[in-house]
mmCIF file with all atom_site columns, C-alpha atoms in Angstrom:
data_model
loop_
_atom_site.group_PDB
_atom_site.id
_atom_site.type_symbol
_atom_site.label_atom_id
_atom_site.label_alt_id
_atom_site.label_comp_id
_atom_site.label_asym_id
_atom_site.label_entity_id
_atom_site.label_seq_id
_atom_site.pdbx_PDB_ins_code
_atom_site.Cartn_x
_atom_site.Cartn_y
_atom_site.Cartn_z
_atom_site.occupancy
_atom_site.B_iso_or_equiv
_atom_site.pdbx_formal_charge
_atom_site.auth_seq_id
_atom_site.auth_comp_id
_atom_site.auth_asym_id
_atom_site.auth_atom_id
_atom_site.pdbx_PDB_model_num
ATOM 1   C CA . MET M 1 1   ? 0.118   0.221  0.063  1.00 36.00 ? 1   MET M CA 1
ATOM 2   C CA . LYS M 1 2   ? 1.727   3.115  -1.082 1.00 34.00 ? 2   LYS M CA 1
ATOM 3   C CA . LYS M 1 3   ? 2.026   6.124  1.263  1.00 38.00 ? 3   LYS M CA 1
ATOM 4   C CA . CYS M 1 4   ? 2.502   9.849  1.934  1.00 36.00 ? 4   CYS M CA 1
ATOM 5   C CA . LEU M 1 5   ? 1.579   11.652 4.650  1.00 32.00 ? 5   LEU M CA 1
ATOM 6   C CA . PHE M 1 6   ? -0.320  15.002 5.454  1.00 32.00 ? 6   PHE M CA 1
ATOM 7   C CA . ALA M 1 7   ? -1.697  18.334 5.948  1.00 33.00 ? 7   ALA M CA 1
ATOM 8   C CA . ILE M 1 8   ? -2.528  22.059 4.700  1.00 28.00 ? 8   ILE M CA 1
ATOM 9   C CA . SER M 1 9   ? -1.842  25.065 7.104  1.00 33.00 ? 9   SER M CA 1
ATOM 10  C CA . ALA M 1 10  ? -2.265  27.422 9.429  1.00 30.00 ? 10  ALA M CA 1
ATOM 11  C CA . LEU M 1 11  ? 0.760   29.500 8.189  1.00 29.00 ? 11  LEU M CA 1
ATOM 12  C CA . THR M 1 12  ? 3.355   29.526 11.320 1.00 31.00 ? 12  THR M CA 1
ATOM 13  C CA . LEU M 1 13  ? 6.576   29.672 13.329 1.00 31.00 ? 13  LEU M CA 1
ATOM 14  C CA . SER M 1 14  ? 10.535  31.220 12.785 1.00 31.00 ? 14  SER M CA 1
ATOM 15  C CA . LEU M 1 15  ? 13.665  28.149 13.540 1.00 31.00 ? 15  LEU M CA 1
ATOM 16  C CA . SER M 1 16  ? 14.666  30.861 15.351 1.00 31.00 ? 16  SER M CA 1
ATOM 17  C CA . ALA M 1 17  ? 12.680  31.437 17.734 1.00 34.00 ? 17  ALA M CA 1
ATOM 18  C CA . MET M 1 18  ? 11.864  27.951 18.545 1.00 38.00 ? 18  MET M CA 1
ATOM 19  C CA . PRO M 1 19  ? 13.737  25.046 20.623 1.00 42.00 ? 19  PRO M CA 1
ATOM 20  C CA . ALA M 1 20  ? 16.886  24.152 17.928 1.00 37.00 ? 20  ALA M CA 1
ATOM 21  C CA . SER M 1 21  ? 15.435  20.364 18.939 1.00 39.00 ? 21  SER M CA 1
ATOM 22  C CA . PHE M 1 22  ? 11.831  20.836 17.764 1.00 49.00 ? 22  PHE M CA 1
ATOM 23  C CA . ALA M 1 23  ? 12.173  21.724 13.982 1.00 56.00 ? 23  ALA M CA 1
ATOM 24  C CA . ASN M 1 24  ? 9.020   20.652 11.448 1.00 68.00 ? 24  ASN M CA 1
ATOM 25  C CA . GLY M 1 25  ? 9.675   17.011 12.053 1.00 76.00 ? 25  GLY M CA 1
ATOM 26  C CA . GLY M 1 26  ? 7.660   15.343 14.390 1.00 87.00 ? 26  GLY M CA 1
ATOM 27  C CA . PRO M 1 27  ? 4.150   13.372 13.151 1.00 93.00 ? 27  PRO M CA 1
ATOM 28  C CA . TYR M 1 28  ? 4.814   15.843 10.049 1.00 95.00 ? 28  TYR M CA 1
ATOM 29  C CA . ALA M 1 29  ? 5.730   14.737 6.116  1.00 94.00 ? 29  ALA M CA 1
ATOM 30  C CA . VAL M 1 30  ? 6.823   18.094 5.684  1.00 95.00 ? 30  VAL M CA 1
ATOM 31  C CA . ASP M 1 31  ? 11.171  17.623 7.128  1.00 94.00 ? 31  ASP M CA 1
ATOM 32  C CA . ASP M 1 32  ? 12.968  21.193 7.464  1.00 94.00 ? 32  ASP M CA 1
ATOM 33  C CA . ALA M 1 33  ? 16.810  21.760 7.138  1.00 95.00 ? 33  ALA M CA 1
ATOM 34  C CA . GLY M 1 34  ? 17.573  21.846 10.664 1.00 92.00 ? 34  GLY M CA 1
ATOM 35  C CA . ILE M 1 35  ? 19.690  19.143 12.603 1.00 91.00 ? 35  ILE M CA 1
ATOM 36  C CA . ALA M 1 36  ? 19.205  18.051 15.906 1.00 89.00 ? 36  ALA M CA 1
ATOM 37  C CA . THR M 1 37  ? 21.914  19.715 18.704 1.00 90.00 ? 37  THR M CA 1
ATOM 38  C CA . PRO M 1 38  ? 25.363  18.072 18.268 1.00 95.00 ? 38  PRO M CA 1
ATOM 39  C CA . GLY M 1 39  ? 26.240  16.345 21.829 1.00 95.00 ? 39  GLY M CA 1
ATOM 40  C CA . MET M 1 40  ? 21.807  15.674 22.655 1.00 91.00 ? 40  MET M CA 1
ATOM 41  C CA . PHE M 1 41  ? 19.744  12.483 21.755 1.00 93.00 ? 41  PHE M CA 1
ATOM 42  C CA . LYS M 1 42  ? 16.658  13.431 20.327 1.00 93.00 ? 42  LYS M CA 1
ATOM 43  C CA . LEU M 1 43  ? 13.579  10.964 21.211 1.00 95.00 ? 43  LEU M CA 1
ATOM 44  C CA . GLU M 1 44  ? 10.051  11.348 19.040 1.00 95.00 ? 44  GLU M CA 1
ATOM 45  C CA . THR M 1 45  ? 7.108   8.894  18.897 1.00 96.00 ? 45  THR M CA 1
ATOM 46  C CA . TRP M 1 46  ? 4.031   9.043  18.111 1.00 96.00 ? 46  TRP M CA 1
ATOM 47  C CA . SER M 1 47  ? 0.488   7.327  17.946 1.00 97.00 ? 47  SER M CA 1
ATOM 48  C CA . SER M 1 48  ? -2.574  8.480  14.693 1.00 96.00 ? 48  SER M CA 1
ATOM 49  C CA . PHE M 1 49  ? -5.614  6.590  14.655 1.00 96.00 ? 49  PHE M CA 1
ATOM 50  C CA . ALA M 1 50  ? -7.510  6.393  11.382 1.00 95.00 ? 50  ALA M CA 1
ATOM 51  C CA . ASN M 1 51  ? -11.491 6.022  11.163 1.00 95.00 ? 51  ASN M CA 1
ATOM 52  C CA . ASN M 1 52  ? -11.317 3.122  8.949  1.00 93.00 ? 52  ASN M CA 1
ATOM 53  C CA . GLY M 1 53  ? -9.599  1.050  11.371 1.00 93.00 ? 53  GLY M CA 1
ATOM 54  C CA . ASP M 1 54  ? -5.752  1.671  10.783 1.00 94.00 ? 54  ASP M CA 1
ATOM 55  C CA . ARG M 1 55  ? -2.981  2.320  12.729 1.00 94.00 ? 55  ARG M CA 1
ATOM 56  C CA . VAL M 1 56  ? 0.221   3.358  13.737 1.00 94.00 ? 56  VAL M CA 1
ATOM 57  C CA . TYR M 1 57  ? 2.222   3.061  16.594 1.00 96.00 ? 57  TYR M CA 1
ATOM 58  C CA . LEU M 1 58  ? 6.247   4.837  15.551 1.00 95.00 ? 58  LEU M CA 1
ATOM 59  C CA . VAL M 1 59  ? 9.552   5.521  18.130 1.00 96.00 ? 59  VAL M CA 1
ATOM 60  C CA . SER M 1 60  ? 12.138  8.135  16.832 1.00 95.00 ? 60  SER M CA 1
ATOM 61  C CA . PRO M 1 61  ? 15.423  7.827  18.373 1.00 96.00 ? 61  PRO M CA 1
ATOM 62  C CA . GLY M 1 62  ? 18.002  10.426 17.002 1.00 95.00 ? 62  GLY M CA 1
ATOM 63  C CA . PHE M 1 63  ? 21.463  11.556 17.130 1.00 95.00 ? 63  PHE M CA 1
ATOM 64  C CA . THR M 1 64  ? 23.931  14.521 16.410 1.00 96.00 ? 64  THR M CA 1
ATOM 65  C CA . LEU M 1 65  ? 27.550  13.852 16.930 1.00 96.00 ? 65  LEU M CA 1
ATOM 66  C CA . GLU M 1 66  ? 30.105  15.779 18.701 1.00 96.00 ? 66  GLU M CA 1
ATOM 67  C CA . ALA M 1 67  ? 32.549  15.009 15.592 1.00 96.00 ? 67  ALA M CA 1
ATOM 68  C CA . LEU M 1 68  ? 30.060  14.914 12.874 1.00 96.00 ? 68  LEU M CA 1
ATOM 69  C CA . PRO M 1 69  ? 27.794  17.626 14.169 1.00 95.00 ? 69  PRO M CA 1
ATOM 70  C CA . PHE M 1 70  ? 26.144  18.610 11.256 1.00 95.00 ? 70  PHE M CA 1
ATOM 71  C CA . ILE M 1 71  ? 24.553  15.092 10.272 1.00 97.00 ? 71  ILE M CA 1
ATOM 72  C CA . GLU M 1 72  ? 21.799  13.676 12.745 1.00 97.00 ? 72  GLU M CA 1
ATOM 73  C CA . PHE M 1 73  ? 21.400  9.775  12.119 1.00 97.00 ? 73  PHE M CA 1
ATOM 74  C CA . GLU M 1 74  ? 17.877  8.962  13.595 1.00 95.00 ? 74  GLU M CA 1
ATOM 75  C CA . LEU M 1 75  ? 16.776  5.009  13.419 1.00 95.00 ? 75  LEU M CA 1
ATOM 76  C CA . THR M 1 76  ? 12.254  4.417  12.987 1.00 93.00 ? 76  THR M CA 1
ATOM 77  C CA . MET M 1 77  ? 11.161  1.834  14.588 1.00 94.00 ? 77  MET M CA 1
ATOM 78  C CA . GLU M 1 78  ? 6.976   1.403  13.431 1.00 94.00 ? 78  GLU M CA 1
ATOM 79  C CA . SER M 1 79  ? 3.739   -0.261 13.876 1.00 95.00 ? 79  SER M CA 1
ATOM 80  C CA . ARG M 1 80  ? 1.331   -0.509 11.663 1.00 93.00 ? 80  ARG M CA 1
ATOM 81  C CA . ARG M 1 81  ? -2.456  -2.117 11.096 1.00 92.00 ? 81  ARG M CA 1
ATOM 82  C CA . ALA M 1 82  ? -3.637  -1.699 7.853  1.00 87.00 ? 82  ALA M CA 1
ATOM 83  C CA . ASP M 1 83  ? -7.157  -3.503 6.449  1.00 85.00 ? 83  ASP M CA 1
ATOM 84  C CA . GLY M 1 84  ? -6.648  -5.908 9.389  1.00 87.00 ? 84  GLY M CA 1
ATOM 85  C CA . GLU M 1 85  ? -3.024  -6.762 9.644  1.00 91.00 ? 85  GLU M CA 1
ATOM 86  C CA . TRP M 1 86  ? 0.124   -5.662 11.882 1.00 94.00 ? 86  TRP M CA 1
ATOM 87  C CA . ALA M 1 87  ? 3.401   -5.173 10.237 1.00 91.00 ? 87  ALA M CA 1
ATOM 88  C CA . THR M 1 88  ? 6.892   -3.971 12.093 1.00 92.00 ? 88  THR M CA 1
ATOM 89  C CA . THR M 1 89  ? 9.483   -1.957 10.317 1.00 91.00 ? 89  THR M CA 1
ATOM 90  C CA . PHE M 1 90  ? 12.786  -0.212 11.276 1.00 93.00 ? 90  PHE M CA 1
ATOM 91  C CA . ALA M 1 91  ? 13.626  2.137  9.087  1.00 93.00 ? 91  ALA M CA 1
ATOM 92  C CA . PRO M 1 92  ? 17.422  3.518  9.210  1.00 95.00 ? 92  PRO M CA 1
ATOM 93  C CA . ALA M 1 93  ? 17.743  7.538  8.096  1.00 95.00 ? 93  ALA M CA 1
ATOM 94  C CA . ALA M 1 94  ? 20.515  10.629 8.175  1.00 97.00 ? 94  ALA M CA 1
ATOM 95  C CA . LYS M 1 95  ? 19.841  14.288 7.773  1.00 97.00 ? 95  LYS M CA 1
ATOM 96  C CA . ILE M 1 96  ? 22.761  16.369 6.498  1.00 97.00 ? 96  ILE M CA 1
ATOM 97  C CA . ALA M 1 97  ? 22.837  19.780 6.748  1.00 97.00 ? 97  ALA M CA 1
ATOM 98  C CA . LEU M 1 98  ? 23.645  21.737 3.956  1.00 97.00 ? 98  LEU M CA 1
ATOM 99  C CA . ARG M 1 99  ? 23.755  25.398 4.307  1.00 96.00 ? 99  ARG M CA 1
ATOM 100 C CA . ASP M 1 100 ? 23.205  27.116 7.771  1.00 93.00 ? 100 ASP M CA 1
ATOM 101 C CA . ILE M 1 101 ? 19.316  29.649 8.554  1.00 91.00 ? 101 ILE M CA 1
ATOM 102 C CA . ASP M 1 102 ? 21.517  31.145 10.774 1.00 87.00 ? 102 ASP M CA 1
ATOM 103 C CA . GLU M 1 103 ? 24.250  31.366 7.898  1.00 91.00 ? 103 GLU M CA 1
ATOM 104 C CA . HIS M 1 104 ? 22.952  32.014 5.140  1.00 93.00 ? 104 HIS M CA 1
ATOM 105 C CA . GLY M 1 105 ? 19.066  33.880 6.003  1.00 93.00 ? 105 GLY M CA 1
ATOM 106 C CA . TYR M 1 106 ? 17.769  29.537 4.830  1.00 96.00 ? 106 TYR M CA 1
ATOM 107 C CA . GLY M 1 107 ? 18.055  25.703 5.485  1.00 96.00 ? 107 GLY M CA 1
ATOM 108 C CA . LEU M 1 108 ? 19.040  23.837 2.909  1.00 98.00 ? 108 LEU M CA 1
ATOM 109 C CA . ALA M 1 109 ? 20.024  19.836 4.006  1.00 98.00 ? 109 ALA M CA 1
ATOM 110 C CA . LEU M 1 110 ? 19.318  15.842 1.848  1.00 98.00 ? 110 LEU M CA 1
ATOM 111 C CA . SER M 1 111 ? 17.615  14.039 3.931  1.00 96.00 ? 111 SER M CA 1
ATOM 112 C CA . VAL M 1 112 ? 17.963  9.307  2.549  1.00 97.00 ? 112 VAL M CA 1
ATOM 113 C CA . GLY M 1 113 ? 16.870  6.216  4.474  1.00 94.00 ? 113 GLY M CA 1
ATOM 114 C CA . SER M 1 114 ? 15.182  3.446  3.847  1.00 93.00 ? 114 SER M CA 1
ATOM 115 C CA . GLY M 1 115 ? 11.317  3.919  5.161  1.00 86.00 ? 115 GLY M CA 1
ATOM 116 C CA . HIS M 1 116 ? 8.100   6.155  2.866  1.00 79.00 ? 116 HIS M CA 1
ATOM 117 C CA . ALA M 1 117 ? 10.028  9.667  2.917  1.00 73.00 ? 117 ALA M CA 1
ATOM 118 C CA . GLY M 1 118 ? 6.898   10.966 4.906  1.00 77.00 ? 118 GLY M CA 1
ATOM 119 C CA . VAL M 1 119 ? 5.027   8.903  8.014  1.00 78.00 ? 119 VAL M CA 1
ATOM 120 C CA . ILE M 1 120 ? 5.091   5.364  7.421  1.00 77.00 ? 120 ILE M CA 1
ATOM 121 C CA . ARG M 1 121 ? 7.726   3.450  6.599  1.00 79.00 ? 121 ARG M CA 1
ATOM 122 C CA . ASN M 1 122 ? 7.941   0.557  4.480  1.00 78.00 ? 122 ASN M CA 1
ATOM 123 C CA . ALA M 1 123 ? 10.780  -1.779 4.342  1.00 79.00 ? 123 ALA M CA 1
ATOM 124 C CA . ASP M 1 124 ? 11.338  -2.468 1.176  1.00 88.00 ? 124 ASP M CA 1
ATOM 125 C CA . THR M 1 125 ? 11.502  1.465  -0.077 1.00 93.00 ? 125 THR M CA 1
ATOM 126 C CA . ILE M 1 126 ? 13.765  3.826  0.089  1.00 95.00 ? 126 ILE M CA 1
ATOM 127 C CA . TYR M 1 127 ? 13.966  7.666  -0.287 1.00 96.00 ? 127 TYR M CA 1
ATOM 128 C CA . ALA M 1 128 ? 16.309  10.768 -1.262 1.00 97.00 ? 128 ALA M CA 1
ATOM 129 C CA . VAL M 1 129 ? 14.775  14.115 -0.627 1.00 97.00 ? 129 VAL M CA 1
ATOM 130 C CA . VAL M 1 130 ? 16.054  17.817 -0.201 1.00 98.00 ? 130 VAL M CA 1
ATOM 131 C CA . PRO M 1 131 ? 14.306  19.720 2.974  1.00 97.00 ? 131 PRO M CA 1
ATOM 132 C CA . LEU M 1 132 ? 14.556  24.037 1.547  1.00 98.00 ? 132 LEU M CA 1
ATOM 133 C CA . SER M 1 133 ? 13.832  25.792 5.308  1.00 97.00 ? 133 SER M CA 1
ATOM 134 C CA . VAL M 1 134 ? 12.827  29.588 5.192  1.00 97.00 ? 134 VAL M CA 1
ATOM 135 C CA . PRO M 1 135 ? 12.199  32.485 7.246  1.00 96.00 ? 135 PRO M CA 1
ATOM 136 C CA . VAL M 1 136 ? 9.550   34.439 6.592  1.00 95.00 ? 136 VAL M CA 1
ATOM 137 C CA . ASN M 1 137 ? 9.404   36.664 9.605  1.00 93.00 ? 137 ASN M CA 1
ATOM 138 C CA . GLU M 1 138 ? 10.279  36.623 12.951 1.00 90.00 ? 138 GLU M CA 1
ATOM 139 C CA . ARG M 1 139 ? 7.626   34.716 13.660 1.00 93.00 ? 139 ARG M CA 1
ATOM 140 C CA . LEU M 1 140 ? 6.479   32.378 10.154 1.00 96.00 ? 140 LEU M CA 1
ATOM 141 C CA . ASN M 1 141 ? 8.660   29.803 8.309  1.00 95.00 ? 141 ASN M CA 1
ATOM 142 C CA . LEU M 1 142 ? 7.861   28.086 5.865  1.00 97.00 ? 142 LEU M CA 1
ATOM 143 C CA . HIS M 1 143 ? 9.190   24.643 4.500  1.00 97.00 ? 143 HIS M CA 1
ATOM 144 C CA . VAL M 1 144 ? 9.630   22.757 1.335  1.00 97.00 ? 144 VAL M CA 1
ATOM 145 C CA . ASN M 1 145 ? 10.679  19.285 0.064  1.00 97.00 ? 145 ASN M CA 1
ATOM 146 C CA . ALA M 1 146 ? 11.606  18.024 -3.040 1.00 97.00 ? 146 ALA M CA 1
ATOM 147 C CA . GLY M 1 147 ? 12.786  14.625 -3.355 1.00 96.00 ? 147 GLY M CA 1
ATOM 148 C CA . VAL M 1 148 ? 12.724  10.823 -5.211 1.00 96.00 ? 148 VAL M CA 1
ATOM 149 C CA . GLU M 1 149 ? 11.299  7.422  -3.363 1.00 94.00 ? 149 GLU M CA 1
ATOM 150 C CA . ARG M 1 150 ? 12.112  4.231  -4.646 1.00 95.00 ? 150 ARG M CA 1
ATOM 151 C CA . ASP M 1 151 ? 10.142  0.657  -4.449 1.00 92.00 ? 151 ASP M CA 1
ATOM 152 C CA . LEU M 1 152 ? 12.714  -2.353 -4.360 1.00 93.00 ? 152 LEU M CA 1
ATOM 153 C CA . THR M 1 153 ? 10.000  -4.367 -4.710 1.00 90.00 ? 153 THR M CA 1
ATOM 154 C CA . GLU M 1 154 ? 7.921   -3.097 -7.848 1.00 90.00 ? 154 GLU M CA 1
ATOM 155 C CA . ASN M 1 155 ? 11.499  -0.823 -9.386 1.00 92.00 ? 155 ASN M CA 1
ATOM 156 C CA . GLU M 1 156 ? 9.830   1.948  -9.077 1.00 94.00 ? 156 GLU M CA 1
ATOM 157 C CA . THR M 1 157 ? 10.641  4.945  -8.699 1.00 95.00 ? 157 THR M CA 1
ATOM 158 C CA . VAL M 1 158 ? 8.155   8.311  -7.798 1.00 93.00 ? 158 VAL M CA 1
ATOM 159 C CA . GLY M 1 159 ? 9.153   11.968 -6.956 1.00 95.00 ? 159 GLY M CA 1
ATOM 160 C CA . VAL M 1 160 ? 7.679   12.861 -3.662 1.00 94.00 ? 160 VAL M CA 1
ATOM 161 C CA . TRP M 1 161 ? 7.450   17.004 -2.937 1.00 95.00 ? 161 TRP M CA 1
ATOM 162 C CA . GLY M 1 162 ? 5.872   18.712 0.351  1.00 95.00 ? 162 GLY M CA 1
ATOM 163 C CA . VAL M 1 163 ? 4.936   21.880 1.276  1.00 97.00 ? 163 VAL M CA 1
ATOM 164 C CA . ALA M 1 164 ? 5.046   23.372 5.259  1.00 97.00 ? 164 ALA M CA 1
ATOM 165 C CA . ALA M 1 165 ? 4.397   26.031 7.308  1.00 97.00 ? 165 ALA M CA 1
ATOM 166 C CA . GLN M 1 166 ? 4.717   26.647 11.048 1.00 95.00 ? 166 GLN M CA 1
ATOM 167 C CA . VAL M 1 167 ? 4.056   30.052 13.135 1.00 96.00 ? 167 VAL M CA 1
ATOM 168 C CA . MET M 1 168 ? 4.634   30.997 16.527 1.00 93.00 ? 168 MET M CA 1
ATOM 169 C CA . ALA M 1 169 ? 1.629   32.016 18.110 1.00 92.00 ? 169 ALA M CA 1
ATOM 170 C CA . HIS M 1 170 ? 2.701   32.315 21.209 1.00 87.00 ? 170 HIS M CA 1
ATOM 171 C CA . ASP M 1 171 ? 6.366   31.529 23.239 1.00 87.00 ? 171 ASP M CA 1
ATOM 172 C CA . ARG M 1 172 ? 5.043   28.549 24.207 1.00 92.00 ? 172 ARG M CA 1
ATOM 173 C CA . LEU M 1 173 ? 2.510   27.008 20.981 1.00 96.00 ? 173 LEU M CA 1
ATOM 174 C CA . GLU M 1 174 ? 2.735   27.058 17.552 1.00 96.00 ? 174 GLU M CA 1
ATOM 175 C CA . LEU M 1 175 ? 0.122   25.610 14.465 1.00 97.00 ? 175 LEU M CA 1
ATOM 176 C CA . ILE M 1 176 ? 1.740   23.272 11.909 1.00 97.00 ? 176 ILE M CA 1
ATOM 177 C CA . GLY M 1 177 ? 0.121   22.948 8.648  1.00 97.00 ? 177 GLY M CA 1
ATOM 178 C CA . GLU M 1 178 ? 1.595   20.941 5.263  1.00 97.00 ? 178 GLU M CA 1
ATOM 179 C CA . VAL M 1 179 ? 0.031   19.510 1.910  1.00 96.00 ? 179 VAL M CA 1
ATOM 180 C CA . PHE M 1 180 ? 2.643   16.101 0.410  1.00 94.00 ? 180 PHE M CA 1
ATOM 181 C CA . GLY M 1 181 ? 2.351   13.719 -2.347 1.00 91.00 ? 181 GLY M CA 1
ATOM 182 C CA . THR M 1 182 ? 3.469   11.898 -4.594 1.00 89.00 ? 182 THR M CA 1
ATOM 183 C CA . GLU M 1 183 ? 3.082   11.587 -8.730 1.00 84.00 ? 183 GLU M CA 1
ATOM 184 C CA . ASN M 1 184 ? 1.501   9.107  -8.883 1.00 79.00 ? 184 ASN M CA 1
ATOM 185 C CA . ASP M 1 185 ? -1.158  9.764  -5.266 1.00 79.00 ? 185 ASP M CA 1
ATOM 186 C CA . ARG M 1 186 ? -3.534  12.053 -4.695 1.00 84.00 ? 186 ARG M CA 1
ATOM 187 C CA . PRO M 1 187 ? -1.849  14.447 -2.407 1.00 91.00 ? 187 PRO M CA 1
ATOM 188 C CA . GLY M 1 188 ? -2.607  14.665 1.557  1.00 93.00 ? 188 GLY M CA 1
ATOM 189 C CA . TRP M 1 189 ? -2.926  17.170 4.376  1.00 96.00 ? 189 TRP M CA 1
ATOM 190 C CA . GLN M 1 190 ? -2.563  17.212 8.113  1.00 97.00 ? 190 GLN M CA 1
ATOM 191 C CA . ALA M 1 191 ? -2.668  20.413 10.476 1.00 98.00 ? 191 ALA M CA 1
ATOM 192 C CA . GLY M 1 192 ? -1.977  20.730 14.291 1.00 97.00 ? 192 GLY M CA 1
ATOM 193 C CA . ILE M 1 193 ? -0.467  22.403 17.082 1.00 97.00 ? 193 ILE M CA 1
ATOM 194 C CA . ARG M 1 194 ? 2.258   22.152 18.981 1.00 97.00 ? 194 ARG M CA 1
ATOM 195 C CA . PRO M 1 195 ? 2.481   23.539 22.830 1.00 97.00 ? 195 PRO M CA 1
ATOM 196 C CA . PHE M 1 196 ? 6.162   23.313 24.741 1.00 95.00 ? 196 PHE M CA 1
ATOM 197 C CA . LEU M 1 197 ? 5.307   21.723 27.510 1.00 94.00 ? 197 LEU M CA 1
ATOM 198 C CA . PHE M 1 198 ? 8.306   21.763 30.775 1.00 90.00 ? 198 PHE M CA 1
ATOM 199 C CA . ASP M 1 199 ? 9.771   24.149 30.404 1.00 86.00 ? 199 ASP M CA 1
ATOM 200 C CA . GLY M 1 200 ? 9.448   24.211 26.637 1.00 85.00 ? 200 GLY M CA 1
ATOM 201 C CA . ASN M 1 201 ? 11.721  20.926 27.078 1.00 87.00 ? 201 ASN M CA 1
ATOM 202 C CA . VAL M 1 202 ? 8.437   18.764 25.614 1.00 94.00 ? 202 VAL M CA 1
ATOM 203 C CA . ALA M 1 203 ? 7.065   19.375 22.700 1.00 95.00 ? 203 ALA M CA 1
ATOM 204 C CA . LEU M 1 204 ? 3.579   17.902 22.495 1.00 97.00 ? 204 LEU M CA 1
ATOM 205 C CA . ASP M 1 205 ? 1.815   17.693 18.895 1.00 97.00 ? 205 ASP M CA 1
ATOM 206 C CA . ILE M 1 206 ? -1.805  17.208 18.346 1.00 98.00 ? 206 ILE M CA 1
ATOM 207 C CA . VAL M 1 207 ? -2.634  16.529 15.404 1.00 98.00 ? 207 VAL M CA 1
ATOM 208 C CA . TYR M 1 208 ? -5.049  15.955 13.030 1.00 98.00 ? 208 TYR M CA 1
ATOM 209 C CA . GLY M 1 209 ? -4.844  14.643 8.681  1.00 96.00 ? 209 GLY M CA 1
ATOM 210 C CA . ARG M 1 210 ? -5.797  13.826 5.760  1.00 95.00 ? 210 ARG M CA 1
ATOM 211 C CA . ASN M 1 211 ? -4.956  11.061 3.145  1.00 90.00 ? 211 ASN M CA 1
ATOM 212 C CA . LEU M 1 212 ? -1.929  9.487  5.528  1.00 84.00 ? 212 LEU M CA 1
ATOM 213 C CA . ASP M 1 213 ? -1.921  6.440  3.594  1.00 79.00 ? 213 ASP M CA 1
ATOM 214 C CA . GLY M 1 214 ? -3.611  7.741  0.210  1.00 75.00 ? 214 GLY M CA 1
ATOM 215 C CA . GLU M 1 215 ? -6.514  5.908  1.505  1.00 79.00 ? 215 GLU M CA 1
ATOM 216 C CA . ARG M 1 216 ? -8.780  9.039  2.232  1.00 86.00 ? 216 ARG M CA 1
ATOM 217 C CA . ALA M 1 217 ? -9.110  8.193  5.708  1.00 93.00 ? 217 ALA M CA 1
ATOM 218 C CA . ASP M 1 218 ? -9.047  10.875 8.038  1.00 96.00 ? 218 ASP M CA 1
ATOM 219 C CA . TRP M 1 219 ? -6.250  10.430 10.811 1.00 97.00 ? 219 TRP M CA 1
ATOM 220 C CA . LEU M 1 220 ? -6.038  12.086 14.830 1.00 97.00 ? 220 LEU M CA 1
ATOM 221 C CA . THR M 1 221 ? -2.179  12.090 15.827 1.00 97.00 ? 221 THR M CA 1
ATOM 222 C CA . VAL M 1 222 ? -1.130  12.256 19.430 1.00 98.00 ? 222 VAL M CA 1
ATOM 223 C CA . GLY M 1 223 ? 2.981   12.635 19.955 1.00 96.00 ? 223 GLY M CA 1
ATOM 224 C CA . PHE M 1 224 ? 5.771   14.431 21.691 1.00 95.00 ? 224 PHE M CA 1
ATOM 225 C CA . ALA M 1 225 ? 9.160   15.228 20.870 1.00 95.00 ? 225 ALA M CA 1
ATOM 226 C CA . VAL M 1 226 ? 12.263  15.530 23.951 1.00 94.00 ? 226 VAL M CA 1
ATOM 227 C CA . GLU M 1 227 ? 15.431  16.393 23.830 1.00 90.00 ? 227 GLU M CA 1
ATOM 228 C CA . PHE M 1 228 ? 18.368  15.512 26.165 1.00 88.00 ? 228 PHE M CA 1
#
C-alpha cells in the first residue's frame, strides 16, 4: 500500500524562535533543514488513529555526534495495522545539513533513508529528499521538500514533494500545517498544534490529517518530542 503524509496549513513559525531540537519533523511528512543539537539525544514518538481502523505506533530516536555536527542519524521503529493486518518496520535515516539557516538566511539539507519519505514506513522503500527552510519573518517559517522514493519490490521510482508552514502563535505554542504527495497518489494534508511543556523541554503534537496513506481516511495523531 503506497503512502504519503498530511496536511494543509495554518501558516506558522520561525526556527530561530523555536527550541532548536523541535523543528517541523515529528509526525509531519514535510521535514525542515535543521538537525538535532550536536551531542544531544532526541526522542520522538507518536500514535496515529484512522477512522477506517488503521493504526500507527512509532518511536524515532536520533542523535548528532559532536564530531559530526552536520549529520543527524535516526532509527524509526514503526508498528502499523492496515486492512486488519499488523506489520513492524525498522527504518534508518540520516540528514546532512548543507546550509545553516543562521549563517545563510535559509536552511538546506539532504535526507536519505529507508522507509517512505514521510511518516508511514515501508521496509522495501528507499528515499532521498532535499528540505529547504525559509524564514519569512520572526514568527513564520516555510519548509519545502522535493525528492524521490524508490520501491525496491516494484522497481519503481516516483517523485515526492511537500510544503509546510509553522507559526509561533505564542512563546509556548506553534501552529503547523502541510500538504504533501507523490506523483502517483492524491495529495494528503495535515494541521495541528504544538504546545511546549516543562519550560519548553518537551514538545507535544496534536494533529488532524487526511490521506495519511493515500486511502481517503481521516487521522488523529498524538505525540511528543524531547531532547536530552
